[in-house]
Short mmCIF file of C-alpha atoms and ligand atoms in Angstrom, two decimals:
data_model
loop_
_atom_site.label_atom_id
_atom_site.label_comp_id
_atom_site.label_asym_id
_atom_site.label_seq_id
_atom_site.Cartn_x
_atom_site.Cartn_y
_atom_site.Cartn_z
CA MET A 387 99.84 89.02 101.28
CA THR A 388 100.69 90.05 97.73
CA ALA A 389 100.38 87.53 94.87
CA SER A 390 103.70 86.09 94.52
CA ILE A 391 105.94 84.14 92.46
CA CYS A 392 109.49 83.10 92.49
CA ILE A 393 111.86 83.01 89.46
CA VAL A 394 114.22 80.19 90.40
CA GLY A 395 117.46 78.78 88.58
CA GLY A 396 121.01 77.61 88.73
CA LYS A 397 123.71 80.26 88.86
CA ASN A 398 123.81 82.50 85.41
CA SER A 399 120.64 80.57 84.07
CA GLY A 400 119.29 83.99 83.47
CA LYS A 401 116.79 84.69 86.48
CA THR A 402 117.77 88.34 86.58
CA THR A 403 117.15 88.84 82.86
CA LEU A 404 113.74 87.37 82.77
CA ILE A 405 112.66 89.54 85.59
CA GLU A 406 113.94 92.48 83.79
CA ARG A 407 111.90 91.62 80.59
CA LEU A 408 108.59 90.57 82.70
CA LEU A 409 108.56 94.11 84.44
CA PRO A 410 107.89 96.08 81.33
CA GLU A 411 105.39 93.39 80.03
CA LEU A 412 103.26 93.51 83.18
CA SER A 413 103.83 97.21 83.70
CA ALA A 414 102.29 97.84 80.01
CA ARG A 415 99.43 95.54 80.95
CA GLY A 416 98.66 97.71 84.34
CA ARG A 417 100.15 95.75 86.74
CA LYS A 418 102.20 97.32 89.24
CA VAL A 419 105.00 95.01 90.02
CA ALA A 420 107.57 94.88 93.23
CA THR A 421 110.41 92.40 93.10
CA ILE A 422 112.36 90.79 95.95
CA LYS A 423 115.92 89.49 95.12
CA HIS A 424 116.77 86.70 97.59
CA ASP A 425 120.60 86.27 98.18
CA ALA A 426 121.73 82.65 99.16
CA HIS A 427 124.87 84.14 100.62
CA ASP A 428 125.63 87.43 102.28
CA PHE A 429 125.25 90.51 100.29
CA GLU A 430 126.84 93.93 100.78
CA ILE A 431 124.75 96.92 99.82
CA ASP A 432 126.10 100.06 102.04
CA LEU A 433 129.18 100.72 100.54
CA PRO A 434 132.31 101.33 102.98
CA GLY A 435 132.84 104.97 104.20
CA LYS A 436 129.37 105.94 103.13
CA ASP A 437 127.55 107.79 106.17
CA THR A 438 124.90 104.83 106.33
CA TRP A 439 127.62 102.28 106.63
CA ARG A 440 129.24 104.39 109.11
CA HIS A 441 126.02 104.39 110.85
CA ARG A 442 125.71 100.65 110.92
CA ARG A 443 129.35 100.16 111.75
CA ALA A 444 128.68 102.52 115.12
CA GLY A 445 126.15 100.04 116.39
CA SER A 446 122.81 101.08 114.61
CA GLY A 447 120.58 97.87 114.34
CA THR A 448 118.55 99.47 111.22
CA THR A 449 119.94 102.24 109.16
CA ILE A 450 117.44 103.88 106.86
CA ILE A 451 118.62 106.18 103.83
CA ALA A 452 115.97 108.57 102.37
CA SER A 453 115.39 111.06 99.85
CA SER A 454 112.81 112.64 97.70
CA SER A 455 112.69 110.14 95.19
CA LYS A 456 114.11 106.65 97.25
CA VAL A 457 114.02 105.06 100.54
CA ALA A 458 116.08 102.00 101.49
CA MET A 459 116.81 100.12 104.87
CA VAL A 460 119.40 97.93 106.40
CA ARG A 461 118.27 95.79 109.07
CA LEU A 462 120.67 93.62 110.63
CA THR A 463 118.82 90.14 111.35
CA GLU A 464 119.45 87.46 113.62
CA ARG A 465 118.55 84.73 111.30
CA GLU A 466 117.15 85.03 107.86
CA GLU A 467 113.78 87.11 107.77
CA PRO A 468 110.78 84.72 107.12
CA LEU A 469 109.07 85.22 103.92
CA GLU A 470 106.04 86.82 105.18
CA GLY A 471 107.92 89.47 106.66
CA LEU A 472 109.77 90.08 103.46
CA LEU A 473 106.33 90.13 101.77
CA ARG A 474 104.83 92.66 104.27
CA LEU A 475 107.64 95.10 103.33
CA VAL A 476 105.95 95.71 100.15
CA ASP A 477 103.01 97.89 100.04
CA ARG A 478 99.55 96.91 99.44
CA SER A 479 99.43 99.07 96.45
CA PHE A 480 101.11 96.42 94.44
CA ASP A 481 99.70 93.72 92.35
CA LEU A 482 102.31 91.17 92.59
CA VAL A 483 105.91 90.54 93.55
CA LEU A 484 108.32 88.91 91.37
CA ILE A 485 111.05 87.08 93.69
CA GLU A 486 114.24 86.09 92.66
CA GLY A 487 115.45 83.03 94.12
CA LEU A 488 113.64 81.13 97.37
CA ARG A 489 113.85 77.94 95.65
CA ARG A 490 112.66 76.48 98.87
CA SER A 491 109.69 78.60 99.35
CA PRO A 492 106.21 77.50 99.35
CA LEU A 493 105.13 79.90 96.72
CA PRO A 494 104.56 79.06 93.06
CA LYS A 495 108.03 78.85 91.25
CA ILE A 496 108.88 79.65 87.53
CA LEU A 497 112.10 77.12 86.79
CA ILE A 498 114.94 78.32 84.44
CA TYR A 499 117.01 75.75 83.04
CA ARG A 500 119.67 75.96 80.46
CA PRO A 501 121.16 72.67 79.93
CA GLU A 502 124.05 74.13 77.55
CA LEU A 503 125.39 75.15 81.19
CA GLY A 504 126.34 71.85 81.98
CA ASN A 505 124.73 72.11 85.31
CA GLU A 506 121.75 69.77 86.88
CA PRO A 507 118.56 71.63 87.57
CA PRO A 508 118.42 72.64 91.19
CA ASP A 509 116.14 71.37 93.75
CA VAL A 510 112.78 72.89 93.93
CA LEU A 511 110.13 72.94 96.79
CA GLY A 512 106.65 74.22 96.04
CA GLU A 513 104.85 73.97 92.71
CA VAL A 514 106.57 74.66 89.16
CA TRP A 515 103.99 76.68 87.23
CA ALA A 516 106.40 76.98 84.33
CA VAL A 517 109.91 75.53 83.02
CA VAL A 518 111.77 78.24 80.71
CA THR A 519 114.45 76.15 79.08
CA THR A 520 116.45 76.26 75.85
CA GLY A 521 116.08 72.60 75.48
CA GLU A 522 114.75 69.77 77.51
CA LEU A 523 114.22 68.65 80.92
CA THR A 524 112.81 65.74 82.12
CA GLY A 525 110.38 66.15 85.60
CA TYR A 526 107.81 68.57 85.98
CA ALA A 527 105.77 67.24 83.22
CA ASN A 528 102.81 69.25 84.36
CA ALA A 529 104.40 72.54 83.87
CA PRO A 530 104.06 74.04 80.46
CA ARG A 531 107.21 74.88 78.68
CA PHE A 532 108.53 78.04 77.76
CA ARG A 533 111.37 79.71 75.39
CA PRO A 534 113.18 82.51 77.31
CA ASP A 535 111.57 85.07 74.73
CA ASP A 536 108.42 83.89 75.46
CA ILE A 537 108.14 86.80 77.34
CA ALA A 538 104.06 87.58 76.76
CA ALA A 539 102.96 83.90 77.27
CA LEU A 540 104.65 83.80 80.66
CA ALA A 541 102.94 87.15 81.55
CA ASP A 542 99.62 85.82 80.52
CA LEU A 543 100.07 82.49 82.72
CA ILE A 544 101.03 84.43 85.96
CA GLU A 545 97.90 86.98 85.03
CA GLN A 546 95.83 83.99 84.78
CA ARG A 547 96.89 82.10 87.89
CA LEU A 548 97.76 84.59 89.89
CA LEU A 549 95.59 87.50 89.13
CA GLY A 550 92.83 85.93 87.90
CA GLY A 551 92.85 87.02 84.15
CA PRO A 552 93.60 89.78 82.32
CA PRO A 553 92.43 93.38 83.51
CA ALA A 554 89.25 94.42 82.25
CA LYS A 555 89.52 96.67 79.30
CA PRO A 556 88.18 99.86 79.72
CA ALA A 557 84.68 99.91 78.39
CA TRP A 558 84.64 103.30 76.49
CA ASN A 559 81.22 104.63 75.27
CA LEU A 560 82.66 106.34 72.19
CA PRO A 561 79.11 108.16 70.81
CA ALA A 562 78.60 109.30 74.55
CA LEU A 563 81.98 110.86 74.95
CA LEU A 564 81.87 112.37 71.58
CA SER A 565 78.21 113.97 72.28
CA GLU A 566 80.02 115.35 75.69
CA ALA A 567 82.75 116.57 73.96
CA GLY A 568 80.91 118.24 71.41
CA ARG A 569 78.91 119.84 73.89
CA HIS A 570 81.91 121.11 76.11
CA HIS A 571 83.87 122.49 72.96
CA GLY A 572 81.18 124.10 71.42
CA HIS A 573 80.70 121.74 68.54
CA LEU A 574 81.85 118.23 67.31
CA CYS A 575 84.74 118.69 64.94
CA PRO A 576 87.19 116.36 63.39
CA GLY A 577 89.64 117.60 66.21
CA GLN A 578 87.18 116.34 69.24
CA VAL A 579 87.07 113.09 67.53
CA LEU A 580 90.75 112.76 67.51
CA GLY A 581 91.11 114.00 70.81
CA VAL A 582 88.64 111.81 72.40
CA ARG A 583 90.26 108.71 70.35
CA LEU A 584 93.78 109.88 71.78
CA ALA A 585 92.48 110.08 75.39
CA MET A 586 90.96 106.71 75.36
CA LEU A 587 94.32 105.28 74.02
CA GLY A 588 96.49 106.97 76.33
CA CYS A 589 94.36 105.88 79.30
CA ASP A 590 94.04 102.33 77.80
CA ARG A 591 97.73 102.10 77.64
CA LEU A 592 98.18 102.95 81.35
CA GLY A 593 95.49 100.31 82.25
CA ILE A 594 93.27 103.28 83.89
CA ALA A 595 89.63 102.36 83.02
CA ASP A 596 88.28 105.07 84.93
CA PRO A 597 90.31 108.33 84.60
CA LYS A 598 87.65 110.63 86.13
CA SER A 599 87.38 108.86 89.25
CA SER A 600 90.87 107.08 89.56
CA LYS A 601 92.84 110.50 90.68
CA ARG A 602 95.91 108.69 89.17
CA LEU A 603 96.13 110.58 86.19
CA ILE A 604 97.99 113.97 85.05
CA VAL A 605 97.84 114.79 81.38
CA PHE A 606 100.54 117.12 79.49
CA VAL A 607 98.82 118.39 76.44
CA GLU A 608 100.75 120.09 73.53
CA THR A 609 98.16 122.28 71.68
CA ASP A 610 95.98 124.95 72.69
CA ARG A 611 93.41 124.00 69.57
CA CYS A 612 90.30 121.62 69.38
CA GLY A 613 91.68 118.12 70.63
CA THR A 614 92.84 119.50 74.14
CA ASP A 615 89.20 120.07 74.82
CA ALA A 616 88.33 116.67 74.21
CA ILE A 617 91.27 115.17 76.12
CA GLN A 618 90.09 117.48 78.92
CA THR A 619 86.37 115.75 78.37
CA VAL A 620 87.49 111.96 78.47
CA THR A 621 89.97 112.16 81.43
CA GLY A 622 88.29 114.77 83.69
CA CYS A 623 91.83 116.30 84.17
CA THR A 624 91.84 120.27 84.15
CA LEU A 625 94.47 123.26 84.64
CA GLY A 626 92.81 124.24 87.91
CA LYS A 627 93.00 120.58 89.41
CA ARG A 628 96.57 120.71 88.35
CA THR A 629 95.92 117.29 86.39
CA LEU A 630 96.28 119.26 82.83
CA LYS A 631 99.37 120.72 82.03
CA PHE A 632 99.89 122.66 78.92
CA VAL A 633 103.13 122.85 76.96
CA ASP A 634 103.26 125.21 74.01
CA TYR A 635 104.36 122.74 71.12
CA GLY A 636 101.59 123.06 68.64
CA LYS A 637 100.95 119.41 68.14
CA LEU A 638 98.16 117.55 68.52
CA ALA A 639 99.79 114.91 71.08
CA ALA A 640 99.56 114.51 74.88
CA THR A 641 101.43 112.53 77.52
CA PHE A 642 99.64 110.77 79.91
CA ILE A 643 101.09 109.98 83.39
CA ASP A 644 100.04 107.28 85.95
CA THR A 645 100.85 108.97 89.29
CA GLU A 646 100.74 105.72 91.10
CA THR A 647 103.34 103.73 88.99
CA GLY A 648 105.20 106.63 87.62
CA ARG A 649 104.63 105.02 83.78
CA ALA A 650 103.90 107.45 81.06
CA VAL A 651 102.91 107.16 77.58
CA ARG A 652 102.85 109.94 75.12
CA VAL A 653 100.49 109.63 72.30
CA CYS A 654 100.76 112.09 69.14
CA ALA A 655 98.12 112.05 66.22
CA LEU A 656 100.07 110.81 63.05
CA GLU A 657 100.61 113.55 60.16
CA SER A 658 99.18 110.63 57.70
CA SER A 659 95.89 110.41 59.86
CA ARG A 660 94.44 112.87 57.42
CA GLU A 661 95.03 111.17 54.24
CA ALA A 662 94.03 107.64 55.64
CA ALA A 663 90.61 109.29 56.55
CA LEU A 664 90.14 110.36 52.94
CA ARG A 665 91.37 107.01 51.82
CA PHE A 666 88.94 105.23 54.31
CA LEU A 667 86.05 106.86 52.59
CA PRO A 668 87.13 107.76 48.83
CA ASP A 669 83.43 108.58 47.97
CA GLU A 670 82.94 111.33 50.50
CA PRO A 671 83.24 114.50 48.83
CA ASP A 672 83.36 116.66 51.81
CA ALA A 673 86.90 116.25 53.56
CA HIS A 674 85.42 117.49 56.94
CA GLN A 675 82.65 114.61 56.80
CA ALA A 676 85.26 112.05 55.90
CA GLN A 677 87.59 113.03 58.65
CA LEU A 678 84.74 113.25 61.36
CA ARG A 679 83.60 109.51 60.26
CA ALA A 680 86.97 108.19 59.62
CA TYR A 681 88.66 109.25 62.84
CA LYS A 682 85.61 107.42 64.95
CA ALA A 683 86.41 104.04 62.78
CA LEU A 684 90.07 103.86 61.76
CA PRO A 685 92.12 101.63 64.43
CA ASP A 686 94.32 103.35 66.78
CA ASP A 687 97.66 102.41 64.63
CA GLU A 688 96.46 104.63 61.57
CA LEU A 689 96.06 107.49 63.74
CA PHE A 690 98.57 107.71 66.48
CA SER A 691 101.79 106.95 67.14
CA VAL A 692 102.58 106.12 70.65
CA GLU A 693 105.64 105.92 73.07
CA GLU A 694 106.54 105.28 76.25
CA VAL A 695 108.37 108.25 78.26
CA ARG A 696 109.37 109.52 81.25
CA VAL A 697 108.50 112.58 82.98
CA ASP A 698 110.20 113.88 86.34
CA LEU A 699 107.27 115.92 88.21
CA SER A 700 108.41 117.76 90.88
CA GLU A 701 106.59 118.46 94.10
CA ASN A 702 105.60 121.93 92.63
CA GLU A 703 103.77 120.30 89.90
CA LEU A 704 101.50 117.96 91.50
CA PRO A 705 97.89 118.61 92.75
CA GLY A 706 97.42 119.28 96.60
CA ARG A 707 98.01 122.86 98.16
CA PRO A 708 100.64 124.99 97.79
CA HIS A 709 104.30 124.19 99.08
CA ARG A 710 105.29 127.59 98.75
CA ARG A 711 104.07 130.98 98.40
CA VAL A 712 106.12 134.21 98.11
CA LEU A 713 105.60 138.07 97.32
CA CYS A 714 107.39 139.73 94.74
CA GLU A 715 109.83 142.08 95.88
CA THR A 716 108.91 144.60 92.74
CA CYS A 717 105.02 144.30 92.36
CA GLY A 718 104.14 142.97 95.58
CA GLU A 719 101.86 140.33 94.04
CA GLY A 720 101.84 136.68 95.53
CA VAL A 721 103.52 133.71 93.79
CA ASN A 722 102.80 129.99 94.46
CA ASP A 723 104.51 126.83 93.75
CA GLY A 724 108.03 128.19 93.23
CA ARG A 725 107.32 130.00 90.18
CA GLU A 726 109.47 132.94 91.56
CA ALA A 727 112.99 134.06 90.40
CA THR A 728 116.01 135.44 92.35
CA VAL A 729 117.49 138.14 90.67
CA GLY A 730 120.47 140.10 92.35
CA GLY A 731 119.42 138.41 95.42
CA ARG A 732 115.77 139.61 94.90
CA VAL A 733 112.96 137.38 94.91
CA LEU A 734 110.58 138.24 91.89
CA CYS A 735 107.62 137.01 89.89
CA ARG A 736 108.39 136.02 86.62
CA ALA A 737 106.65 139.24 84.95
CA CYS A 738 108.97 141.47 86.73
CA ALA A 739 111.97 139.18 86.36
CA SER A 740 112.11 138.77 82.71
CA GLY A 741 109.00 140.68 81.14
CA ALA A 742 105.51 140.06 81.10
CA TYR A 743 103.39 139.04 78.15
CA TYR A 744 101.23 142.23 78.86
CA LYS A 745 102.29 145.97 79.06
CA LEU A 746 100.68 148.22 81.76
CA THR A 747 98.64 151.17 80.16
CA ALA A 748 99.03 154.88 81.55
CA ARG A 749 95.90 154.83 83.75
CA ARG A 750 97.05 151.34 85.25
CA LYS A 751 100.60 152.73 85.92
CA GLU A 752 98.89 155.40 88.11
CA ALA A 753 96.79 152.90 89.76
CA ARG A 754 99.63 151.48 91.20
CA ARG A 755 101.40 154.47 92.04
CA GLU A 756 104.28 153.45 90.23
CA PRO A 757 107.37 156.34 90.34
ZN1 LIG B 1332 86.94 122.22 67.25
ZN1 LIG B 1333 106.57 141.21 90.25
#
């Protein structure tokens, strides 16, 4: 059963808000978190008039609605679904379930209490691991106290007690990665050092310790210069495996996507990193040498900016067999993965539809026997 903890408290005490704040904190630590909301009354999620509502009204005991990005189920139950049944609905890839409510379950609890609302704290069964409060609360003397904005400390407690402490930080071997990058790229240049560090940071932020074997990572690179080779070396992502995507922005930047959690971080080399390197080694007369050495040693925040982003990947971008293959009606060449265009009702390859990056020579034209 997935590790679970209940967030309990009176009405309007801030249970949902706390869950909203714990989720990004825990996922930034590489944890995959599911949530369950327990409603003490009844809930209505199926809107009257909608197709699923009509299915249910006509007598369907279980209604499932599915699209390419979500699945939801409304199952009518005779009595309240037991806890084990609810937790079984969460698939095994999750590390943790945060449950809003279920204060009488045997699971551990985080109790929220806001005395300014004038309510008594609710009765709680099971062990209270933490009390989140804006004031004082007698009772639960063994539970440490937190303020509602102590999110990192609460996440620490959850990790310590439910998940056996923080996840192991990836053990990077920088010298080994640099020599591998130098071999792959042909020389060890400052771009290799920055690229290796950039990829390490991207993987760290996603909590992916073993990018080459995890099969979870897709990387968008934004330059076709040195650093991109280093990013390939560290991550093992390649164009041919469809785990490396090239967008021609001319920037030393890359976005790292965890295909399991959907989280993505974009890391960009700072414009100021060059000056930072020269400042770091003011006595080094050779700027190239200064960069090579400083990029190995400077802290991440002097070299890179990091931002959480979202990347919507379509089926046609993912690794695996092509979902689609068509023949161009002009040149007859095969086109995979939905890269064709329909022009005036004809299916064409991009080259025939909007002009190619190459031009046929006279001889080649003959070989094709074009009119
Ligand atoms: Zn280079
Ligand atoms: Zn064509």
